[in-house]
Amino acid sequence: MTKKNQDLKILGIETSCDETAVAIVNIKENYKGKILSNKIFSQNKEHSPYGGVVPEIASRSHVEHLDDLIDQALKDSELSFDNFDGIAVTSGPGLIGGLIVGMATAKGLSLATNVPLIGVNHLEGHALTPLLTNDTSFPYILLLVSGGHCQLIIVEALGKYSKIGTTLDDAVGEAFDKAAKFMGLGYPGGPELEKLALRGNPYAFDLPRPLVGQDNCDFSFSGLKTAFIRLVRSIEPVDEKTSADLAASYQQAIIDCLINRLSKSIKIVKELRPDLKIKNLVASGGVAANKRLVEQMQEFSKEKNMEFISPPIEFCTDNAAMIAWAGGLRLSAGMRDPLGINAKARWPLEEVNIN
Ligand code: KG4
Ligand code: ZN
């Protein structure tokens, strides 16, 4: 889809949740990309006292940090606006206040410099990341696991996405965060719970594996979370060893659910789309930073004779390189957006399919 001899420089802006991020990516033909700058300001400290993202604090923090990060990225890459071919900005899904901060900045820059604007779906950014960071190619099955999402998607080509499974209630990152909050661990809870689980026995406690064995690729975590909270309450006060066992058992229950659903998705994709002959499995989104999940997915992929790919941690969690990359690929396929585009709090990935 990308043109020959192309050499695009794209500025990317990401403000959909609690990371303010700016990146510059150089895109050459045949899906070759190079990250020239990747700047990120994590607001974890600001949200930590509340045990979750506070939208108003997030928007204010984006306002305070975005301009400075853009300056830093320009300095880093030794580029100026004359050098850019596109300005890509996350337009959704996400927290509306944060999205508006990023989009207003991107629109202002585009208007002032005449550089085309491309509104990017955040999920498409996660979906296309492995093409930028790992030597992989279409098609693949993507397990998108983040604080806001838990989905299984067939990624066939740019703008060709089919969701085959989704969560019926909580996102998987949310399941980590809520359990961690209940245990009094820090925020974000996923990495804290993982740290504690390292010292525990993953099979010490018997927790449910919702939907495991069912003939679909959906997920459900709210029953598991409730069972976990009941379990903790039933054994309080919890000593240190028990606390590690609880964290490890909870994490293992989540991983078992994810891998069972992934396994089902391979079967379903083979039935639905035998023509695709998918050989690659990709995990992306913040929860894909979980080492035990990655190890167990690696083992699982080996058993299935498939290749497992997971972007480096800093590109699994929210970043702007993925936004610049997805926007640049769209630009090279002839797409751009008018300055009138709006931020979308909800924006299913399949709505950006190219027919
Ligand atoms: O993709 P991301 O940075 O932001 C969203 O778009 O949501 O994902 C953040 C989520 C949080 O829920 C965080 O607790 C979780 O990813 N997370 C982890 C780990 N690192 C981040 N969950 C489990 N284990 C980890 N190591
Ligand atoms: Zn994300």
Coordinates of C-alpha atoms and ligand atoms in Angstrom, one line a residue:
M1 CA 0.0 0.0 0.0
T2 CA 2.9 2.4 0.7
K3 CA 4.5 4.2 -2.2
K4 CA 8.0 3.5 -3.5
N5 CA 10.8 5.8 -2.5
Q6 CA 8.6 7.3 0.1
D7 CA 10.2 9.1 3.1
L8 CA 7.6 10.6 5.4
K9 CA 8.3 12.4 8.7
I10 CA 5.3 12.3 11.0
L11 CA 4.8 14.1 14.3
G12 CA 2.6 12.0 16.7
I13 CA 0.6 13.3 19.7
E14 CA -1.1 11.0 22.3
T15 CA -3.2 12.4 25.2
S16 CA -6.1 9.9 25.4
C17 CA -5.5 8.8 29.0
D18 CA -2.8 9.4 31.6
E19 CA 0.3 9.6 29.4
T20 CA 1.2 12.8 27.6
A21 CA 3.3 11.6 24.7
V22 CA 5.0 13.0 21.6
A23 CA 7.0 11.2 19.0
I24 CA 8.5 11.6 15.6
V25 CA 8.6 8.7 13.2
N26 CA 10.2 8.4 9.8
I27 CA 8.3 6.1 7.4
K28 CA 9.8 4.6 4.4
E29 CA 8.2 2.2 1.8
N30 CA 7.2 -1.3 2.6
Y31 CA 6.2 -0.6 6.2
K32 CA 9.7 0.3 7.3
G33 CA 9.7 2.8 10.1
K34 CA 12.3 4.5 12.3
I35 CA 11.6 6.3 15.6
L36 CA 13.5 9.6 15.6
S37 CA 12.2 10.8 19.0
N38 CA 9.9 9.3 21.6
K39 CA 8.9 11.5 24.5
I40 CA 6.6 10.6 27.3
F41 CA 5.4 12.1 30.5
S42 CA 3.7 9.6 32.7
Q43 CA 1.1 11.1 35.1
N44 CA 1.2 8.1 37.4
K45 CA 2.3 10.2 40.4
E46 CA -0.5 12.7 40.0
H47 CA -3.2 10.0 39.9
S48 CA -1.6 7.6 42.4
P49 CA -3.2 9.2 45.6
Y50 CA -6.7 8.4 44.0
G51 CA -5.9 4.9 43.0
G52 CA -7.1 5.5 39.4
V53 CA -7.1 8.1 36.6
V54 CA -8.9 11.3 37.5
P55 CA -10.0 12.8 34.2
E56 CA -9.8 16.5 35.2
I57 CA -6.3 16.0 36.6
A58 CA -5.3 14.2 33.4
S59 CA -6.5 17.0 31.1
R60 CA -4.7 19.7 33.1
S61 CA -1.5 17.7 33.1
H62 CA -1.7 17.3 29.3
V63 CA -2.1 21.1 29.0
E64 CA 1.0 21.6 31.3
H65 CA 3.3 19.1 29.6
L66 CA 2.4 18.8 25.9
D67 CA 4.1 21.9 24.5
D68 CA 7.3 21.1 26.3
L69 CA 7.4 17.5 25.0
I70 CA 6.8 18.8 21.4
D71 CA 9.8 21.1 21.9
Q72 CA 12.0 18.3 23.2
A73 CA 11.0 16.0 20.3
L74 CA 11.9 18.7 17.8
K75 CA 15.3 19.3 19.5
D76 CA 15.9 15.5 19.7
S77 CA 15.3 14.9 16.0
E78 CA 16.8 18.2 14.9
L79 CA 13.7 18.7 12.7
S80 CA 11.4 21.7 12.3
F81 CA 7.8 21.9 11.0
D82 CA 9.1 22.5 7.5
N83 CA 10.3 18.9 7.6
F84 CA 7.0 17.3 8.5
D85 CA 4.6 15.5 6.1
G86 CA 1.9 14.9 8.7
I87 CA 0.7 15.6 12.2
A88 CA -1.0 12.5 13.7
V89 CA -3.1 12.9 16.8
T90 CA -5.1 10.4 18.8
S91 CA -8.8 11.4 18.2
G92 CA -10.3 8.6 20.3
P93 CA -11.3 6.4 22.0
G94 CA -10.3 7.9 25.4
L95 CA -11.0 10.5 28.0
I96 CA -12.6 13.4 26.2
G97 CA -10.8 16.2 28.0
G98 CA -7.4 14.8 27.3
L99 CA -8.3 14.1 23.7
I100 CA -9.4 17.7 23.2
V101 CA -6.0 19.0 24.5
G102 CA -4.1 16.9 22.0
M103 CA -6.4 17.6 19.1
A104 CA -6.5 21.4 19.7
T105 CA -2.7 21.4 19.7
A106 CA -2.5 19.3 16.6
K107 CA -5.1 21.3 14.8
G108 CA -3.4 24.6 15.7
L109 CA 0.0 23.3 14.5
S110 CA -1.6 22.0 11.3
L111 CA -3.3 25.3 10.6
A112 CA -0.2 27.3 11.3
T113 CA 2.2 25.2 9.2
N114 CA -0.1 23.7 6.5
V115 CA 1.1 20.2 7.4
P116 CA -1.8 17.7 6.9
L117 CA -3.6 16.5 10.0
I118 CA -4.5 12.8 10.6
G119 CA -6.8 11.8 13.4
V120 CA -5.8 8.3 14.7
N121 CA -7.8 5.7 16.5
H122 CA -5.8 4.8 19.6
L123 CA -6.6 1.1 19.2
E124 CA -5.2 1.1 15.6
G125 CA -2.0 2.5 17.1
H126 CA -1.7 -0.5 19.4
A127 CA -2.8 -2.8 16.6
L128 CA -0.1 -1.7 14.2
T129 CA 2.8 -1.3 16.7
P130 CA 4.4 -4.7 16.1
L131 CA 5.1 -3.7 12.4
L132 CA 7.1 -0.8 13.7
T133 CA 8.9 -2.3 16.6
N134 CA 9.3 -6.0 15.6
D135 CA 10.2 -7.5 12.3
T136 CA 6.7 -8.9 11.6
S137 CA 4.1 -8.6 8.8
F138 CA 0.3 -9.0 8.3
P139 CA -1.8 -11.0 9.1
Y140 CA -1.8 -11.7 12.8
I141 CA -4.1 -12.3 15.7
L142 CA -3.9 -9.4 18.2
L143 CA -4.6 -9.8 21.9
L144 CA -5.1 -6.2 22.9
V145 CA -4.9 -6.0 26.7
S146 CA -4.9 -2.6 28.3
G147 CA -6.5 -0.5 31.1
G148 CA -9.5 0.3 28.9
H149 CA -9.6 -2.7 26.5
C150 CA -9.5 -6.4 26.2
Q151 CA -10.1 -7.6 22.7
L152 CA -9.0 -10.2 20.2
I153 CA -8.7 -8.8 16.7
I154 CA -7.7 -10.2 13.3
V155 CA -5.3 -7.7 11.8
E156 CA -5.2 -8.4 8.1
A157 CA -3.9 -5.2 6.6
L158 CA -4.0 -1.5 7.2
G159 CA -7.6 -0.7 7.8
K160 CA -8.7 -4.3 7.8
Y161 CA -9.6 -5.3 11.3
S162 CA -12.1 -7.8 12.6
K163 CA -12.9 -8.0 16.3
I164 CA -13.6 -11.6 17.2
G165 CA -13.7 -11.3 21.0
T166 CA -14.2 -8.6 23.6
T167 CA -14.7 -8.2 27.4
L168 CA -18.3 -8.4 28.6
D169 CA -17.5 -6.2 31.6
D170 CA -14.1 -5.0 32.9
A171 CA -11.0 -4.6 30.8
V172 CA -8.1 -6.8 31.9
G173 CA -5.9 -3.9 33.1
E174 CA -8.9 -2.7 35.2
A175 CA -9.1 -6.2 36.8
F176 CA -5.4 -5.8 37.8
D177 CA -5.8 -2.3 39.0
K178 CA -9.0 -2.9 41.0
A179 CA -7.6 -5.9 42.8
A180 CA -4.3 -4.1 43.5
K181 CA -6.2 -1.1 44.9
F182 CA -8.2 -3.5 47.2
M183 CA -4.9 -4.9 48.4
G184 CA -3.6 -1.5 49.1
L185 CA -0.9 -1.7 46.5
G186 CA 0.2 1.4 44.5
Y187 CA -1.1 2.8 41.2
P188 CA -1.1 1.6 38.4
G189 CA -1.9 -1.7 40.0
G190 CA -0.8 -4.1 37.3
P191 CA 3.0 -3.7 37.7
E192 CA 2.6 -3.6 41.5
L193 CA 0.5 -6.8 41.6
E194 CA 3.0 -8.5 39.3
K195 CA 5.9 -7.6 41.6
L196 CA 4.1 -9.0 44.6
A197 CA 3.0 -12.1 42.7
L198 CA 6.7 -13.0 42.0
R199 CA 7.0 -14.1 45.6
G200 CA 3.8 -16.1 45.7
N201 CA 2.4 -19.5 44.6
P202 CA 0.2 -19.1 41.6
Y203 CA -1.8 -22.2 42.6
A204 CA -2.2 -21.5 46.3
F205 CA -5.8 -20.3 45.9
D206 CA -8.5 -21.7 43.7
L207 CA -10.1 -18.8 41.8
P208 CA -12.7 -19.0 38.9
R209 CA -11.7 -18.7 35.3
P210 CA -14.8 -17.0 33.7
L211 CA -15.8 -18.1 30.2
V212 CA -13.0 -20.7 30.0
G213 CA -14.1 -23.6 27.8
Q214 CA -16.9 -21.6 26.2
D215 CA -17.1 -21.7 22.4
N216 CA -16.4 -18.0 21.8
C217 CA -13.5 -15.6 22.3
D218 CA -15.0 -13.2 24.8
F219 CA -13.6 -12.3 28.2
S220 CA -15.2 -11.5 31.6
F221 CA -13.3 -10.4 34.7
S222 CA -15.8 -8.8 37.0
G223 CA -16.8 -12.2 38.6
L224 CA -13.2 -13.1 39.1
K225 CA -12.5 -9.7 40.8
T226 CA -15.5 -10.2 43.1
A227 CA -14.4 -13.7 44.0
F228 CA -11.0 -12.4 44.7
I229 CA -12.3 -9.6 47.0
R230 CA -14.5 -12.2 48.9
L231 CA -11.6 -14.5 49.3
V232 CA -9.3 -11.8 50.7
R233 CA -12.1 -10.7 53.1
S234 CA -12.6 -14.3 54.2
I235 CA -8.9 -14.6 55.4
E236 CA -8.2 -11.2 56.7
P237 CA -5.8 -10.2 58.3
V238 CA -3.5 -11.3 55.5
D239 CA 0.2 -11.9 56.2
E240 CA 2.9 -11.1 53.7
K241 CA 3.3 -14.7 52.4
T242 CA -0.5 -15.0 51.9
S243 CA -0.7 -11.7 50.3
A244 CA 1.9 -12.8 47.7
D245 CA 0.0 -16.1 47.2
L246 CA -3.2 -14.2 46.6
A247 CA -1.6 -11.9 44.0
A248 CA 0.0 -14.8 42.2
S249 CA -3.2 -16.8 42.2
Y250 CA -5.2 -13.9 40.9
Q251 CA -2.6 -13.1 38.2
Q252 CA -2.6 -16.8 37.1
A253 CA -6.4 -16.9 36.9
I254 CA -6.3 -13.9 34.5
I255 CA -3.5 -15.4 32.4
D256 CA -5.3 -18.7 32.1
C257 CA -8.4 -16.8 30.9
L258 CA -6.4 -14.8 28.3
I259 CA -4.6 -17.9 27.0
N260 CA -7.8 -20.0 26.8
R261 CA -9.5 -17.3 24.9
L262 CA -6.5 -16.9 22.6
S263 CA -6.5 -20.6 22.0
K264 CA -10.2 -20.5 21.1
S265 CA -9.6 -17.6 18.7
I266 CA -7.0 -19.6 16.7
K267 CA -9.7 -22.3 16.2
I268 CA -12.3 -19.8 15.3
V269 CA -10.1 -17.9 12.8
K270 CA -9.1 -21.2 11.2
E271 CA -12.8 -22.0 10.7
L272 CA -13.8 -18.5 9.6
R273 CA -10.9 -17.5 7.5
P274 CA -8.9 -20.6 6.4
D275 CA -7.5 -18.5 3.6
L276 CA -5.5 -16.3 6.0
K277 CA -3.2 -19.1 7.4
I278 CA -2.3 -16.9 10.3
K279 CA 1.1 -17.8 11.9
N280 CA 1.7 -14.8 14.1
L281 CA 0.2 -14.0 17.5
V282 CA 0.7 -10.5 18.9
A283 CA 0.1 -9.2 22.4
S284 CA 0.0 -5.4 22.8
G285 CA -1.4 -2.8 25.3
G286 CA -0.2 -2.2 28.9
V287 CA -0.9 -5.6 30.3
A288 CA 1.4 -7.2 27.7
A289 CA 4.2 -5.7 29.8
N290 CA 3.4 -8.6 32.3
K291 CA 6.4 -10.9 32.1
R292 CA 4.5 -14.1 33.3
L293 CA 1.8 -13.5 30.7
V294 CA 4.4 -13.0 28.0
E295 CA 6.3 -16.2 29.0
Q296 CA 3.2 -18.3 29.1
M297 CA 2.0 -16.9 25.7
Q298 CA 5.4 -17.7 24.3
E299 CA 5.1 -21.3 25.5
F300 CA 1.6 -21.6 24.2
S301 CA 2.6 -20.2 20.8
K302 CA 5.4 -22.7 20.5
E303 CA 3.0 -25.6 21.2
K304 CA 0.7 -24.2 18.5
N305 CA 3.6 -23.8 16.1
M306 CA 3.0 -20.1 15.8
E307 CA 5.3 -17.1 16.3
F308 CA 4.7 -14.9 19.3
I309 CA 5.4 -11.2 19.1
S310 CA 5.2 -8.6 21.8
P311 CA 6.5 -5.0 21.3
P312 CA 9.1 -3.7 23.8
I313 CA 7.4 -2.7 27.1
E314 CA 7.6 1.1 26.3
F315 CA 5.7 0.5 23.1
C316 CA 3.2 -1.9 24.7
T317 CA 2.0 0.9 27.1
D318 CA 0.6 4.1 25.7
N319 CA 3.1 6.1 23.5
A320 CA 3.0 8.5 20.6
A321 CA 5.3 6.6 18.3
M322 CA 2.4 4.2 17.6
I323 CA 0.2 7.2 16.8
A324 CA 2.7 8.7 14.4
W325 CA 3.2 5.3 12.8
A326 CA -0.5 4.6 12.3
G327 CA -1.2 8.2 11.1
G328 CA 1.8 8.0 8.7
L329 CA 0.6 4.7 7.2
R330 CA -2.8 6.3 6.6
L331 CA -1.3 9.4 5.1
S332 CA 0.8 7.2 2.7
A333 CA -2.4 5.5 1.7
G334 CA -3.8 8.8 0.7
M335 CA -5.8 9.7 3.8
R336 CA -5.9 12.9 5.8
D337 CA -8.5 14.7 7.9
P338 CA -10.1 18.1 7.9
L339 CA -9.5 20.5 10.8
G340 CA -13.2 20.0 11.8
I341 CA -12.7 16.4 13.1
N342 CA -14.0 15.8 16.6
A343 CA -12.7 13.9 19.6
K344 CA -14.5 10.6 20.1
A345 CA -14.7 9.1 23.6
R346 CA -16.0 5.9 22.0
W347 CA -14.6 4.7 18.7
P348 CA -14.6 1.0 17.9
L349 CA -11.6 -0.1 15.8
E350 CA -13.7 -1.6 13.1
E351 CA -15.1 1.9 12.3
V352 CA -11.7 2.9 10.8
N353 CA -11.8 0.0 8.4
I354 CA -10.9 0.9 4.8
N355 CA -13.4 -0.7 2.4
Ligands
KG4_1 O1 -2.1 0.5 27.3 P1 -2.0 1.2 28.6 O2 -0.7 1.9 29.0 O3 -3.1 2.3 28.8 C1 -4.4 2.1 28.3 O4 -4.7 2.4 27.1 O5 -5.2 1.6 29.1 O6 -2.4 0.2 29.8 C2 -2.4 0.5 31.1 C3 -2.9 -0.8 31.9 C4 -3.1 -0.5 33.4 O7 -4.3 -1.1 33.8 C5 -1.9 -1.2 34.1 O8 -2.2 -1.6 35.4 C6 -1.7 -2.3 33.1 O9 -1.9 -1.8 31.8 N1 -0.3 -2.9 33.3 C7 0.0 -4.1 33.7 C8 1.4 -4.2 33.7 N2 1.9 -3.0 33.3 C9 0.9 -2.2 33.0 N3 -0.8 -5.1 34.1 C10 -0.3 -6.3 34.5 N4 1.1 -6.4 34.6 C11 1.9 -5.4 34.2 N5 3.3 -5.6 34.3
ZN2 ZN -3.6 2.2 25.2

